[in-house]
Amino acid sequence: MTSTPATPADAVRHQIQGEILQITVDNPPVNALSAAVRRGLLAAIEAADAEPRVKAVLIVGQGANFIAGADIREFGQTPQPPSLPEVCNRIEACSKPVVAALRGAALGGGLEIAIAAHYRVALPDAKLGLPEVQLGLMPGAGGTVRAPRLIGAAAALELMLSGRHVKAKEALSLGLVDRIAEGEDAVAAGLAYVQALLAADASVRRTRDAQGLADRAAAQAAIDAARADTAKKSKNLFSPHKIVEAVQTALDKPFDEAMTLERQAFMACIDSPQRAGLIHAFFAEREVVKVPEAQAAQPRKLDKVGIVGGGTMGAGIAVSALDAGLPVVMVERDDASIARGQANVEKVYDGLIKKGRMTPEAKTAVMARFSGSTDYAAFADVDLVIEAVFEDIEVKKAVFKELDRVCKPGAVLATNTSYLDIDAIAASVSRPQDVIGLHFFSPANIMKLLEIVVPAKVSADVVSTAFALAKKMKKVPVRAGVCDGFIGNRILAVYKQAADYIMEDGASPYEIDDAVRGFGYPMGPFQVTDLAGGDIGWATRKRRAATRDPKARYVEVADRVCERGWFGQKTGRGFYLYPEGARTGQPDPEVLAIVDAERQKKGITPRKFTPEEIMRRYMAAMVNEGAKVVEEGIALRPLDVDVTFLYGYGFPRFRGGPMKYADMVGLPKVLDDIRTFAKEDPLFWKPAPLLERLVAEGRDFSSLNQAR
Ligand code: 3H9
């Protein structure tokens, strides 16, 4: 947690130099606008107005950032005066010209401060934006009222609805800033600009009077277009619609009234569960890297990477490593396989060239760092090697034997297995302390999630190296323990089972997919099966058949579908029909007939499920297994489960992740559901002891989220 300085004097300094009053916001790490900062800013502006010697004001941030926005940790607590809109209005009302000099982050409330100032200069490293939408919010300190006046409705809406950051040059062309300065010294750049303004006898220039909305027809057209687009693309979201309506208000109403209405809409966003979910996601993805090993040990040297296997996975990992700037050497068993591996890597870059996102020269430069070999000796100088061969423990052990033979002492030996016992792999080599799991998700060069699977004997600096690799690759790493499926696939197996039960009990796969999409997922579980290939799950089910509890309920529908050779999109048919290579499936009456036949075989009379009933079971299964995963230490904290599902399984970000969702629904309610479902199938619906304990103690999953 970041500590907020207690007094305005700590968080905001102001000093008079000649005719200029310089205000410095100093609230590490990112100069967020805590209550102390707001008080300090207000006091400083009042001092500037009151002091006759002062002819102009400069606002800067201490360190590498201007201001990263409101202090997100304060949301949900009782608001402390002064409010940010009040501070912005006071800055704008200042009787002397106010200049903001921007470097690093000038985001959200930070940009609102800047556009309430009268003039702006940006340094080359400045990042400007109104990213509130990504937190389930909208700009709430005049952003929706001032930004359209400054840069027009179309540009302002685009900024606020995308939440993207713009660099100094673009900010200048948009009209967000007035000039660009060189270097990294915001004070020097700001003072130079102030002096130039004073020399030119420049007066105050208030954004409330700017003319960006003067062309009413153009503004209305931009708002209508944004409204239509938002209705289509953000139908599950709350705040984008509020942003569009706030800009409509800015166009229709006088400035002060629009400010009041913006505040009301902002407070509605603050109160929305989506704000809670999205802000949880924001902090969770920053907490997830705080794991004991990475805090205790420095990473090992990581300058060159080896990859075993050039299939889809190996090639995707190679691309991730190349994109991280690392030299990569790939080993395959024969010349044909290494040629195929290299071709798989090049295919990714050729795709980018085709889309105009990469030049052929850039590809040549990247591929110069790639080499292929059929000889493991090529790994002699790599710092880390990732094995991505066939999922079979004996095959993997044979690879590790070779790695053990050729790799230099201290090289990290990683496996990309998605469920095999990594402790067993580690035990098969002479250096178990160097063995770790790096579970990439397919396509590995695109998917953000990286499960870092920590076997019993691995040393802390190897875990730390894995987190360093994730950072270089811009992945979101989650620490997981060893078990079948680790965090993600283990939980997936359980809620997929729940989906199968719902199907056999009466809902069609299409109704289930609809309900899951309605909840906010991009795809339902049966669509995902068709996309991934039904044969993959089939192989897993066959592997597990021998160890499956004979008393456990087993739904055979998917096996019947696979027996017909219907493996999903790649075979043109799975749970859905894909006529002529279509990407979107159509419901298949023959699949429904298979489901019916299975029901009849088991004597099940189908019943109706509403989308809400479907989701209650689906989520209860997910949360219950999530609690078991936390209790067993497979996940360090509930937030690690949340981040896994947000980045690896398409869980809707606005719900924060499954464990946060459970907290918001209320754990007693989730447990009640599980107990009710247990009456039908006590073996499957066994409540997680952790869930029972938390309910008994009146606690929630968030209470377990402190870093361990
Ligand atoms: C808003 O402004 C609403 C207004 O319109 C209206 C109000 C009335 N508050 O990301 P990093 C922490 S909404 C509190 O690792 P980077 C962060 O948790 C806000 N804390 O660094 C981390 O803490 P820790 C709109 C914050 O260099 C540390 O700072 N603004 C805040 O990779 C370093 O962060 C945004 O949405 C905050 N606002 O990236 C901007 N921001 O070390 C959100 C960061 O304890 N922030 N922290 O883990 C960002 O996008 C990035 O943090 C930033 C720096 C680009 C600034």
CSV table of N, CA and C and ligand atoms in Angstrom, one decimal, residues 1-2 28-33 38 65 67-75 83-85 104-112 127 129-132 134-135 137-143 165 262-263 266-267 270 279 282-283 286-287 290, ligand 1:
chain,number,residue,atom,x,y,z
A,1,MET,N,0.8,-1.2,0.0
A,1,MET,CA,0.0,0.0,0.0
A,1,MET,C,0.9,1.3,0.0
A,2,THR,N,0.4,2.2,-0.7
A,2,THR,CA,1.2,3.5,-0.8
A,2,THR,C,0.6,4.3,0.4
A,28,PRO,N,4.3,10.5,-3.9
A,28,PRO,CA,4.7,9.3,-4.6
A,28,PRO,C,3.7,8.1,-4.4
A,29,PRO,N,3.7,7.1,-5.2
A,29,PRO,CA,4.6,7.0,-6.4
A,29,PRO,C,4.2,7.7,-7.6
A,30,VAL,N,2.9,8.1,-7.8
A,30,VAL,CA,2.5,8.6,-9.1
A,30,VAL,C,1.7,10.0,-8.9
A,31,ASN,N,1.9,10.7,-7.8
A,31,ASN,CA,1.2,12.0,-7.5
A,31,ASN,C,-0.3,11.9,-7.6
A,32,ALA,N,-0.9,10.8,-7.1
A,32,ALA,CA,-2.3,10.7,-7.2
A,32,ALA,C,-3.0,11.8,-6.3
A,33,LEU,N,-4.2,12.2,-6.7
A,33,LEU,CA,-4.9,13.3,-6.1
A,33,LEU,C,-5.6,12.9,-4.8
A,38,ARG,N,-5.4,17.6,-2.9
A,38,ARG,CA,-6.5,18.5,-3.3
A,38,ARG,C,-6.5,19.7,-2.4
A,65,ASN,N,6.3,11.8,-13.1
A,65,ASN,CA,4.9,12.0,-13.5
A,65,ASN,C,4.4,13.4,-13.2
A,67,ILE,N,0.5,14.0,-12.8
A,67,ILE,CA,-0.4,13.5,-11.9
A,67,ILE,C,-1.2,12.3,-12.6
A,68,ALA,N,-1.2,11.1,-11.9
A,68,ALA,CA,-1.8,9.9,-12.5
A,68,ALA,C,-3.3,9.9,-12.3
A,69,GLY,N,-3.9,10.9,-11.7
A,69,GLY,CA,-5.4,10.9,-11.5
A,69,GLY,C,-5.8,10.9,-10.1
A,70,ALA,N,-7.1,10.7,-9.9
A,70,ALA,CA,-7.6,10.6,-8.6
A,70,ALA,C,-6.9,9.5,-7.8
A,71,ASP,N,-6.9,9.5,-6.5
A,71,ASP,CA,-6.4,8.4,-5.7
A,71,ASP,C,-7.4,7.3,-5.7
A,72,ILE,N,-7.1,6.3,-6.5
A,72,ILE,CA,-8.1,5.2,-6.7
A,72,ILE,C,-8.4,4.5,-5.4
A,73,ARG,N,-7.5,4.5,-4.4
A,73,ARG,CA,-7.7,3.8,-3.1
A,73,ARG,C,-8.8,4.5,-2.3
A,74,GLU,N,-9.1,5.8,-2.7
A,74,GLU,CA,-10.1,6.5,-1.9
A,74,GLU,C,-11.5,6.2,-2.3
A,75,PHE,N,-11.7,5.6,-3.5
A,75,PHE,CA,-13.0,5.4,-4.0
A,75,PHE,C,-13.7,4.4,-3.1
A,83,SER,N,-13.6,18.7,-3.1
A,83,SER,CA,-13.7,17.7,-4.2
A,83,SER,C,-12.8,18.1,-5.3
A,84,LEU,N,-12.5,17.2,-6.2
A,84,LEU,CA,-11.7,17.5,-7.4
A,84,LEU,C,-12.3,18.5,-8.3
A,85,PRO,N,-13.6,18.4,-8.6
A,85,PRO,CA,-14.2,19.5,-9.5
A,85,PRO,C,-14.0,20.9,-8.9
A,104,GLY,N,5.5,12.4,-18.1
A,104,GLY,CA,5.0,11.1,-17.5
A,104,GLY,C,3.5,11.1,-17.6
A,105,ALA,N,2.8,10.6,-16.6
A,105,ALA,CA,1.4,10.4,-16.6
A,105,ALA,C,0.7,11.7,-16.3
A,106,ALA,N,-0.2,12.1,-17.2
A,106,ALA,CA,-1.2,13.2,-16.9
A,106,ALA,C,-2.5,12.6,-17.3
A,107,LEU,N,-3.0,11.8,-16.3
A,107,LEU,CA,-4.1,10.9,-16.6
A,107,LEU,C,-5.3,11.2,-15.7
A,108,GLY,N,-6.5,11.0,-16.3
A,108,GLY,CA,-7.7,11.1,-15.5
A,108,GLY,C,-7.8,12.5,-14.8
A,109,GLY,N,-8.0,12.5,-13.5
A,109,GLY,CA,-8.0,13.8,-12.8
A,109,GLY,C,-6.8,14.6,-13.0
A,110,GLY,N,-5.7,14.0,-13.3
A,110,GLY,CA,-4.4,14.7,-13.6
A,110,GLY,C,-4.6,15.6,-14.9
A,111,LEU,N,-5.2,15.0,-15.9
A,111,LEU,CA,-5.4,15.7,-17.1
A,111,LEU,C,-6.5,16.8,-16.9
A,112,GLU,N,-7.5,16.4,-16.0
A,112,GLU,CA,-8.5,17.4,-15.7
A,112,GLU,C,-7.9,18.7,-15.1
A,127,LYS,N,2.3,11.2,-21.1
A,127,LYS,CA,1.2,10.3,-21.5
A,127,LYS,C,-0.1,11.0,-21.0
A,129,GLY,N,-4.3,11.3,-21.0
A,129,GLY,CA,-5.5,10.4,-21.3
A,129,GLY,C,-6.5,10.6,-20.2
A,130,LEU,N,-7.7,10.1,-20.6
A,130,LEU,CA,-8.8,10.1,-19.6
A,130,LEU,C,-9.3,8.6,-19.5
A,131,PRO,N,-8.5,7.8,-18.8
A,131,PRO,CA,-8.7,6.4,-18.7
A,131,PRO,C,-9.8,5.9,-17.8
A,132,GLU,N,-10.6,6.8,-17.2
A,132,GLU,CA,-11.5,6.4,-16.2
A,132,GLU,C,-12.4,5.2,-16.6
A,134,GLN,N,-11.8,2.6,-18.0
A,134,GLN,CA,-11.2,1.3,-17.7
A,134,GLN,C,-11.4,0.9,-16.2
A,135,LEU,N,-11.8,1.9,-15.4
A,135,LEU,CA,-12.1,1.6,-14.0
A,135,LEU,C,-13.6,1.6,-13.7
A,137,LEU,N,-15.5,4.0,-14.6
A,137,LEU,CA,-15.8,5.4,-14.2
A,137,LEU,C,-15.9,6.3,-15.5
A,138,MET,N,-16.2,7.5,-15.3
A,138,MET,CA,-16.1,8.5,-16.3
A,138,MET,C,-15.3,9.7,-15.7
A,139,PRO,N,-14.8,10.6,-16.5
A,139,PRO,CA,-14.1,11.8,-15.9
A,139,PRO,C,-15.1,12.5,-15.0
A,140,GLY,N,-14.7,12.9,-13.8
A,140,GLY,CA,-15.6,13.4,-12.9
A,140,GLY,C,-15.2,14.8,-12.3
A,141,ALA,N,-14.2,15.4,-13.0
A,141,ALA,CA,-13.8,16.7,-12.5
A,141,ALA,C,-13.7,17.7,-13.7
A,142,GLY,N,-14.8,17.6,-14.5
A,142,GLY,CA,-14.9,18.5,-15.6
A,142,GLY,C,-14.4,18.0,-16.9
A,143,GLY,N,-13.9,16.8,-16.9
A,143,GLY,CA,-13.4,16.2,-18.2
A,143,GLY,C,-14.4,16.1,-19.3
A,165,HIS,N,-3.9,6.3,-23.9
A,165,HIS,CA,-3.0,7.3,-23.6
A,165,HIS,C,-2.5,7.9,-24.9
A,262,GLU,N,-22.5,16.2,-14.4
A,262,GLU,CA,-21.4,15.3,-14.6
A,262,GLU,C,-21.1,14.7,-13.2
A,263,ARG,N,-21.1,15.5,-12.2
A,263,ARG,CA,-20.8,15.0,-10.8
A,263,ARG,C,-21.8,13.9,-10.4
A,266,PHE,N,-21.0,10.8,-12.3
A,266,PHE,CA,-19.8,10.2,-11.8
A,266,PHE,C,-20.0,9.4,-10.5
A,267,MET,N,-20.9,10.0,-9.6
A,267,MET,CA,-21.1,9.3,-8.4
A,267,MET,C,-21.9,8.0,-8.6
A,270,ILE,N,-19.4,5.6,-9.4
A,270,ILE,CA,-18.6,5.2,-8.2
A,270,ILE,C,-19.4,4.1,-7.5
A,279,ILE,N,-11.8,-1.8,-10.5
A,279,ILE,CA,-10.7,-1.3,-9.6
A,279,ILE,C,-10.0,-2.5,-8.9
A,282,PHE,N,-7.6,-3.8,-11.4
A,282,PHE,CA,-6.5,-2.9,-11.5
A,282,PHE,C,-5.4,-3.2,-10.5
A,283,PHE,N,-5.9,-3.3,-9.2
A,283,PHE,CA,-4.9,-3.6,-8.1
A,283,PHE,C,-4.5,-5.0,-8.2
A,286,ARG,N,-1.6,-5.8,-10.3
A,286,ARG,CA,-0.3,-5.2,-9.8
A,286,ARG,C,0.2,-6.0,-8.6
A,287,GLU,N,-0.8,-6.6,-7.8
A,287,GLU,CA,-0.4,-7.4,-6.6
A,287,GLU,C,0.1,-8.7,-7.0
A,290,LYS,N,3.6,-9.8,-6.6
A,290,LYS,CA,4.3,-9.7,-5.3
A,290,LYS,C,4.2,-11.1,-4.7
B,1,3H9,C1,-9.9,9.6,-11.9
B,1,3H9,O1,-8.9,10.3,-12.1
B,1,3H9,C2,-11.3,10.2,-11.7
B,1,3H9,C3,-11.4,11.6,-11.9
B,1,3H9,O2,-11.8,11.8,-13.3
B,1,3H9,C4,-12.5,12.3,-11.1
B,1,3H9,C5,-12.3,12.3,-9.7
B,1,3H9,C6,-13.4,13.1,-9.0
B,1,3H9,N1,-4.3,6.0,-7.4
B,1,3H9,O3,1.0,0.9,-12.5
B,1,3H9,P1,2.2,1.0,-11.7
B,1,3H9,C7,-0.2,3.0,-7.8
B,1,3H9,S1,-9.7,7.9,-11.9
B,1,3H9,C8,-3.6,5.3,-6.4
B,1,3H9,O4,2.8,-0.2,-11.2
B,1,3H9,P2,3.6,2.2,-13.9
B,1,3H9,C9,-0.2,1.5,-8.2
B,1,3H9,O5,-1.2,0.8,-7.5
B,1,3H9,C10,-8.0,7.6,-12.1
B,1,3H9,N2,-2.6,4.5,-6.7
B,1,3H9,O6,3.4,1.9,-12.4
B,1,3H9,C11,1.2,1.1,-7.8
B,1,3H9,O7,1.2,0.9,-6.4
B,1,3H9,P3,2.1,-0.3,-5.7
B,1,3H9,C12,-7.6,7.8,-13.5
B,1,3H9,C13,-2.1,4.4,-7.9
B,1,3H9,O8,4.8,3.1,-14.0
B,1,3H9,C14,2.0,2.3,-8.1
B,1,3H9,O9,1.1,3.4,-8.1
B,1,3H9,N3,-6.2,7.4,-13.6
B,1,3H9,C15,-2.8,5.2,-9.0
B,1,3H9,O10,3.7,0.9,-14.7
B,1,3H9,C16,2.8,2.3,-9.4
B,1,3H9,O11,1.8,2.0,-10.5
B,1,3H9,C17,-5.8,6.2,-14.0
B,1,3H9,O12,-6.6,5.3,-14.2
B,1,3H9,C18,-3.9,6.0,-8.6
B,1,3H9,N4,-4.5,6.7,-9.6
B,1,3H9,O13,2.4,3.0,-14.4
B,1,3H9,C19,-4.3,5.9,-14.0
B,1,3H9,N5,-2.1,4.9,-10.1
B,1,3H9,O14,3.5,0.1,-6.0
B,1,3H9,C20,-4.0,4.6,-13.3
B,1,3H9,C21,-1.1,4.1,-9.8
B,1,3H9,O15,1.8,-0.1,-4.3
B,1,3H9,N6,-2.6,4.4,-13.2
B,1,3H9,N7,-1.1,3.8,-8.5
B,1,3H9,O16,1.7,-1.6,-6.3
B,1,3H9,C22,-1.8,3.9,-14.3
B,1,3H9,O17,-2.3,3.8,-15.4
B,1,3H9,C23,-0.4,3.6,-14.1
B,1,3H9,O18,-0.2,3.3,-12.7
B,1,3H9,C24,0.6,4.7,-14.5
B,1,3H9,C25,2.0,4.2,-14.0
B,1,3H9,C26,0.6,4.8,-16.0
B,1,3H9,C27,0.3,6.0,-13.8
